[in-house]
Amino acid sequence: MSGIAEFRTVVLDCPDPRGLAEFYSRLVGWPVTYADDEWVVVSDGGAPKRLGFQLAPDFRPPTWPDPERPQQLHLDVTVVDMDEAEKQVIEIGATKHEHQPSEDDSFRVFLDPAGHPFCLCRA
């Protein structure tokens, strides 16, 4: 089935595009492929494997699970060793979220350096 458009990029607003791009570059292993003062991209060869980071000087991070500022969007990434991956994402700047809704530890919720939630998921 052909759609109206082809998926291109997931874009995250943030106060520091270069810093957040470097975090995600280390998380997913994709290099920074474009950067200016307001826009940075990490990619593994183009769409659909592209993450963009856009300057938003007034960015306010989500407060999920508090509905005042919901997460609106989050990324799930698959890992082989959950404990090792947790250690590594914390080393590169993530914070483990206090709210962990997985009852069977099939995923763990973290916040990137700008406060966006993302999940480490078991394969």
Coordinates of C-alpha atoms in Angstrom, one line a residue:
M1 CA 0.0 0.0 0.0
S2 CA 1.4 3.4 -0.9
G3 CA 0.9 6.3 1.5
I4 CA 0.5 10.0 0.9
A5 CA 4.1 10.6 2.1
E6 CA 7.3 8.8 3.0
F7 CA 8.5 8.9 6.6
R8 CA 11.5 11.2 6.9
T9 CA 12.6 12.2 10.4
V10 CA 11.6 12.2 14.1
V11 CA 12.4 15.7 15.4
L12 CA 12.8 16.6 19.1
D13 CA 12.6 20.2 20.3
C14 CA 15.4 21.0 22.8
P15 CA 17.5 23.8 24.3
D16 CA 20.8 22.3 23.1
P17 CA 20.5 20.6 19.7
R18 CA 24.2 19.7 19.4
G19 CA 24.3 18.2 23.0
L20 CA 21.2 16.2 22.5
A21 CA 22.3 14.9 19.1
E22 CA 25.6 13.8 20.6
F23 CA 23.6 11.9 23.3
Y24 CA 21.4 10.1 20.8
S25 CA 24.4 9.5 18.5
R26 CA 26.0 7.5 21.3
L27 CA 22.7 5.8 22.2
V28 CA 21.9 4.5 18.7
G29 CA 25.4 4.5 17.1
W30 CA 24.5 6.9 14.3
P31 CA 26.8 9.7 13.4
V32 CA 25.9 13.4 13.3
T33 CA 25.3 14.0 9.6
Y34 CA 24.4 17.7 9.7
A35 CA 24.7 20.5 12.2
D36 CA 24.1 24.2 12.5
D37 CA 23.2 26.4 15.5
E38 CA 19.5 25.5 15.4
W39 CA 19.3 22.1 13.7
V40 CA 21.3 18.9 14.1
V41 CA 20.7 15.4 12.5
V42 CA 21.9 12.0 13.4
S43 CA 21.3 9.3 10.7
D44 CA 22.1 5.8 9.6
G45 CA 21.9 6.5 5.9
G46 CA 18.9 8.7 5.6
A47 CA 15.1 8.3 6.0
P48 CA 13.6 6.6 7.8
K49 CA 16.6 6.2 10.2
R50 CA 17.0 9.9 11.0
L51 CA 16.6 11.9 14.3
G52 CA 16.6 15.7 14.2
F53 CA 17.1 18.1 17.0
Q54 CA 15.7 21.5 16.7
L55 CA 16.5 24.5 18.9
A56 CA 13.6 25.5 21.2
P57 CA 14.9 28.2 23.6
D58 CA 11.7 28.1 25.6
F59 CA 11.6 24.2 25.8
R60 CA 9.9 22.8 28.8
P61 CA 10.4 19.1 29.3
P62 CA 7.5 16.7 29.8
T63 CA 6.4 15.9 33.4
W64 CA 5.0 12.5 32.6
P65 CA 3.2 10.7 34.2
D66 CA 1.8 14.1 35.5
P67 CA -0.7 15.2 32.8
E68 CA 0.3 18.9 33.1
R69 CA 3.0 18.4 30.4
P70 CA 2.5 14.9 29.0
Q71 CA 5.3 13.1 27.2
Q72 CA 3.5 13.5 23.8
L73 CA 6.1 11.3 22.1
H74 CA 8.8 8.9 23.2
L75 CA 11.3 6.6 21.5
D76 CA 11.7 2.9 22.2
V77 CA 15.1 1.3 21.5
T78 CA 15.8 -2.4 21.8
V79 CA 18.7 -3.7 23.8
V80 CA 20.3 -7.2 24.4
D81 CA 21.4 -6.7 28.0
M82 CA 19.1 -4.5 29.9
D83 CA 21.3 -3.9 33.0
E84 CA 24.4 -3.1 30.9
A85 CA 22.4 -0.8 28.6
E86 CA 21.0 1.0 31.7
K87 CA 24.5 1.5 33.0
Q88 CA 25.7 2.9 29.7
V89 CA 22.8 5.3 29.1
I90 CA 23.3 6.7 32.5
E91 CA 27.0 7.2 31.8
I92 CA 26.2 9.2 28.6
G93 CA 23.7 11.5 30.4
A94 CA 20.4 9.8 30.8
T95 CA 18.4 9.7 34.0
K96 CA 16.3 6.7 35.1
H97 CA 12.7 7.8 35.5
E98 CA 11.2 7.3 38.9
H99 CA 8.0 5.9 37.3
Q100 CA 8.6 2.4 35.9
P101 CA 5.3 1.0 34.7
S102 CA 6.6 -2.3 33.3
E103 CA 5.5 -5.1 35.7
D104 CA 7.7 -7.7 34.1
D105 CA 10.8 -5.5 33.4
S106 CA 10.3 -5.8 29.6
F107 CA 11.2 -2.1 29.3
R108 CA 12.7 0.6 31.5
V109 CA 11.9 4.3 31.2
F110 CA 14.7 7.0 31.1
L111 CA 14.9 10.7 30.4
D112 CA 17.4 12.1 27.9
P113 CA 19.5 15.1 28.9
A114 CA 16.7 17.5 27.8
G115 CA 14.0 15.5 29.7
H116 CA 12.4 13.6 26.8
P117 CA 11.3 10.1 27.9
F118 CA 12.7 7.1 26.1
C119 CA 12.5 3.3 26.8
L120 CA 15.1 0.6 26.7
C121 CA 13.2 -2.5 25.6
R122 CA 14.1 -6.2 25.8
A123 CA 14.5 -7.8 22.4

